Short mmCIF file of C-alpha atoms in Angstrom, two decimals:
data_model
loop_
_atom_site.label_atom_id
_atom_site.label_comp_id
_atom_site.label_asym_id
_atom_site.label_seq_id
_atom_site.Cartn_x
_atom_site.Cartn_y
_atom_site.Cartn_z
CA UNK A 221 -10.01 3.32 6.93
CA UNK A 222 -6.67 2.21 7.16
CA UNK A 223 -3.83 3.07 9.42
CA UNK A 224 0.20 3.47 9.44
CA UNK A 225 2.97 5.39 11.34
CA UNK A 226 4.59 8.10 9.50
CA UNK A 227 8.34 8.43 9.50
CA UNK A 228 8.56 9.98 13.25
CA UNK A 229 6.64 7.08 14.50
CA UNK A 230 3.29 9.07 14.83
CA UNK A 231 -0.26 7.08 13.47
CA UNK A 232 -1.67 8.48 10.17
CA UNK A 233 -4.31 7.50 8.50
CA UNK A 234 -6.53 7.27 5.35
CA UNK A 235 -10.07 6.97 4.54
CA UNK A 236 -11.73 6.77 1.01
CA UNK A 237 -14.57 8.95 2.08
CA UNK A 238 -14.27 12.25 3.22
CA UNK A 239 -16.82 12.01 6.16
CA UNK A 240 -14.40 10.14 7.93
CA UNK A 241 -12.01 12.42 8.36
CA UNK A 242 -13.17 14.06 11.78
CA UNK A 243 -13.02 10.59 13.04
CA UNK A 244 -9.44 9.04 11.56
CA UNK A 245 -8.04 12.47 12.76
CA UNK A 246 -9.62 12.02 16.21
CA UNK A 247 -8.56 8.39 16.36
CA UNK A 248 -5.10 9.36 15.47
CA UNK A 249 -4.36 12.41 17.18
CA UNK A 250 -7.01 11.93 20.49
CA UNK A 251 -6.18 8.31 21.07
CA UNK A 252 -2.49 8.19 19.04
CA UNK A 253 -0.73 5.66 20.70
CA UNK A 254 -1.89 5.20 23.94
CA UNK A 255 -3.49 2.14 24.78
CA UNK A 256 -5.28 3.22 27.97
CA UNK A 257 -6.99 6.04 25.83
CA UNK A 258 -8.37 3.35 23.35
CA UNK A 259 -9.67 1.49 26.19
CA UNK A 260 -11.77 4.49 27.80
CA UNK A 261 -13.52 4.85 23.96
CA UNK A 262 -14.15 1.36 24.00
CA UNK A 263 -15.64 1.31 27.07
CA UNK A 264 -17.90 4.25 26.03
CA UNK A 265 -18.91 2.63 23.46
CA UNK A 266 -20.11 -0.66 24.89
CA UNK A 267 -21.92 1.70 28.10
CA UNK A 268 -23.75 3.41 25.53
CA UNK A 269 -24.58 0.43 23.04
CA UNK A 270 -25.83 -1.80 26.08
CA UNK A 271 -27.84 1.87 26.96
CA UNK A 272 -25.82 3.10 29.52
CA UNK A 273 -24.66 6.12 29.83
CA UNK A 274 -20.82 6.40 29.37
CA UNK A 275 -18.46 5.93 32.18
CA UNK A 276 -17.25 9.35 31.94
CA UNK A 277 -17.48 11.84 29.90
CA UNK A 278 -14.37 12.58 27.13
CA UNK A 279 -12.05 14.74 27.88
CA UNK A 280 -9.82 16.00 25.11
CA UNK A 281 -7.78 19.59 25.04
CA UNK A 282 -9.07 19.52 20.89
CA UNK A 283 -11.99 17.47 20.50
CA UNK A 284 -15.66 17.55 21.74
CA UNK A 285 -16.82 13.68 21.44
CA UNK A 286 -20.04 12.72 22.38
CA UNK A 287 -21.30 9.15 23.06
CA UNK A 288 -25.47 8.79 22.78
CA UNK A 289 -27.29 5.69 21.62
CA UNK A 290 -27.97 6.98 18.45
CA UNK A 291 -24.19 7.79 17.34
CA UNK A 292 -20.79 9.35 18.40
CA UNK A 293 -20.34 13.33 17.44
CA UNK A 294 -16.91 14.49 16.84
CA UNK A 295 -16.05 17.84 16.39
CA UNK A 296 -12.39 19.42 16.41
CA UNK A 297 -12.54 22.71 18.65
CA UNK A 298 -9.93 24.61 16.79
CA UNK A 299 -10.75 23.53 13.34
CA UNK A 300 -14.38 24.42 11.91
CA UNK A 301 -14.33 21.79 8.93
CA UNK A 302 -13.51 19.13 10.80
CA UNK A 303 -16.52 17.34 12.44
CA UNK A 304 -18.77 14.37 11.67
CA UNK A 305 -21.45 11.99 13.13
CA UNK A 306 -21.22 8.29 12.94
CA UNK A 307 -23.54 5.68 13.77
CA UNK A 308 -22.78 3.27 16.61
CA UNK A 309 -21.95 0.00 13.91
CA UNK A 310 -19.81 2.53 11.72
CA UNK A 311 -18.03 4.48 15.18
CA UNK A 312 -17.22 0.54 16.46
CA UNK A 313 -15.77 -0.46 13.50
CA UNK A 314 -13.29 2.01 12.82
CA UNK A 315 -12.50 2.50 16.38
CA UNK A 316 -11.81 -1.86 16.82
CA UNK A 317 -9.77 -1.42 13.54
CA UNK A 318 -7.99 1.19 15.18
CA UNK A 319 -7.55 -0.92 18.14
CA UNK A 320 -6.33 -3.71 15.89
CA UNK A 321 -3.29 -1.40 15.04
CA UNK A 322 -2.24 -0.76 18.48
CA UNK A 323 -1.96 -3.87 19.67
CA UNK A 324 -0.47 -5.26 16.76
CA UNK A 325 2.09 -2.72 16.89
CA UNK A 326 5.72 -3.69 18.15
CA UNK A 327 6.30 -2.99 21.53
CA UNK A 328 9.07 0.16 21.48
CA UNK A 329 12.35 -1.15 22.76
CA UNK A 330 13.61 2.42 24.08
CA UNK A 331 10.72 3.04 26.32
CA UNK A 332 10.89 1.45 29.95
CA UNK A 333 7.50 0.28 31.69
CA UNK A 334 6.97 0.25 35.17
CA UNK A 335 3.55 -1.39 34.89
CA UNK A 336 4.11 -4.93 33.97
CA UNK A 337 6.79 -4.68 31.87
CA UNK A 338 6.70 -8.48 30.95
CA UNK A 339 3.81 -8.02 29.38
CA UNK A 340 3.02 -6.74 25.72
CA UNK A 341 2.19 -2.97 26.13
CA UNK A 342 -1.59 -3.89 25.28
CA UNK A 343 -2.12 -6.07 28.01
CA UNK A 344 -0.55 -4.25 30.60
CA UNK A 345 -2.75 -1.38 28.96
CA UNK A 346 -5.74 -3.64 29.62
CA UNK A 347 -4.59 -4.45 33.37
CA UNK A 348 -3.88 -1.14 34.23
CA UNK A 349 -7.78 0.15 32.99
CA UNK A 350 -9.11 -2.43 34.93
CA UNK A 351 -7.27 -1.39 37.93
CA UNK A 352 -7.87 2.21 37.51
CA UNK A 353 -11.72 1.39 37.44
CA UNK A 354 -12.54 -1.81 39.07
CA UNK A 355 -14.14 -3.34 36.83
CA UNK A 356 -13.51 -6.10 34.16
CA UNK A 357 -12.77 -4.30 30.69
CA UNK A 358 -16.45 -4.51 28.91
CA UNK A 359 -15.01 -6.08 25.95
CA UNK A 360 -12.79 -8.48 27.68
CA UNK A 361 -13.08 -11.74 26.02
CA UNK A 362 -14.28 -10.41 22.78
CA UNK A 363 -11.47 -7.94 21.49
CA UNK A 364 -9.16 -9.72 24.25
#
């Protein structure tokens, strides 16, 4: 799968294989470009690989996701076609890829931070989740 901003600055992306489409629509429309978001699915992810249950469940106004052991479901609400189940190793490695492409995109100069603003927009992403839940980020000194 591989990802790119489209001329109004929103994420697209594309995928060989059609059975990845639930998922590279979810990443890019669900998560888009916040930060935060991509934290809470990565912190899903590890509860449920380590066999936790997640954190929380997702909330999303067009997607049903859900995290079990065996894989993540994804399933658009509003559009029948558009649904798919991925394995845990095949889930994590799209979703770190898409990770990969936030952080490694430019900070935007027209938007203002309040939240550690001397910061790249990643890591004050990072501090932020880790205040909101009190609790180190569970792939802190892996991904970051």
């Amino acid at each position: 799968m591989r990802f790119a901003y489209d001329q109004f600055g929103l994420p697209v992306f594309q995928a060989d294989d059609k059975r990845f489409d639930a998922l590279g629509s979810w990443l890019t429309t669900d998560i888009s470009t916040h930060a935060l978001v991509a934290l809470d699915a990565l912190a899903m992810l590890a509860d449920v690989a380590q066999g936790r249950p997640p954190f929380e469940e997702w909330s999303s106004e067009n997607y049903e996701v859900t995290f079990e052991p065996e894989g993540v479901s994804i399933s658009n609400q509003w559009v029948d076609s558009e649904h798919g189940r991925y394995p845990l190793p095949e889930f994590r490695e799209a979703l770190e890829q898409y990770w990969a492409f936030l952080r490694n995109s430019p900070d935007n100069p027209n938007v203002v931070r309040d939240f550690h603003p001397d910061l790249p927009h990643w890591e004050a992403a990072l501090l932020r989740w880790e205040e909101k839940w009190g609790r180190p980020h569970p792939d802190r000194g892996r991904l970051f």
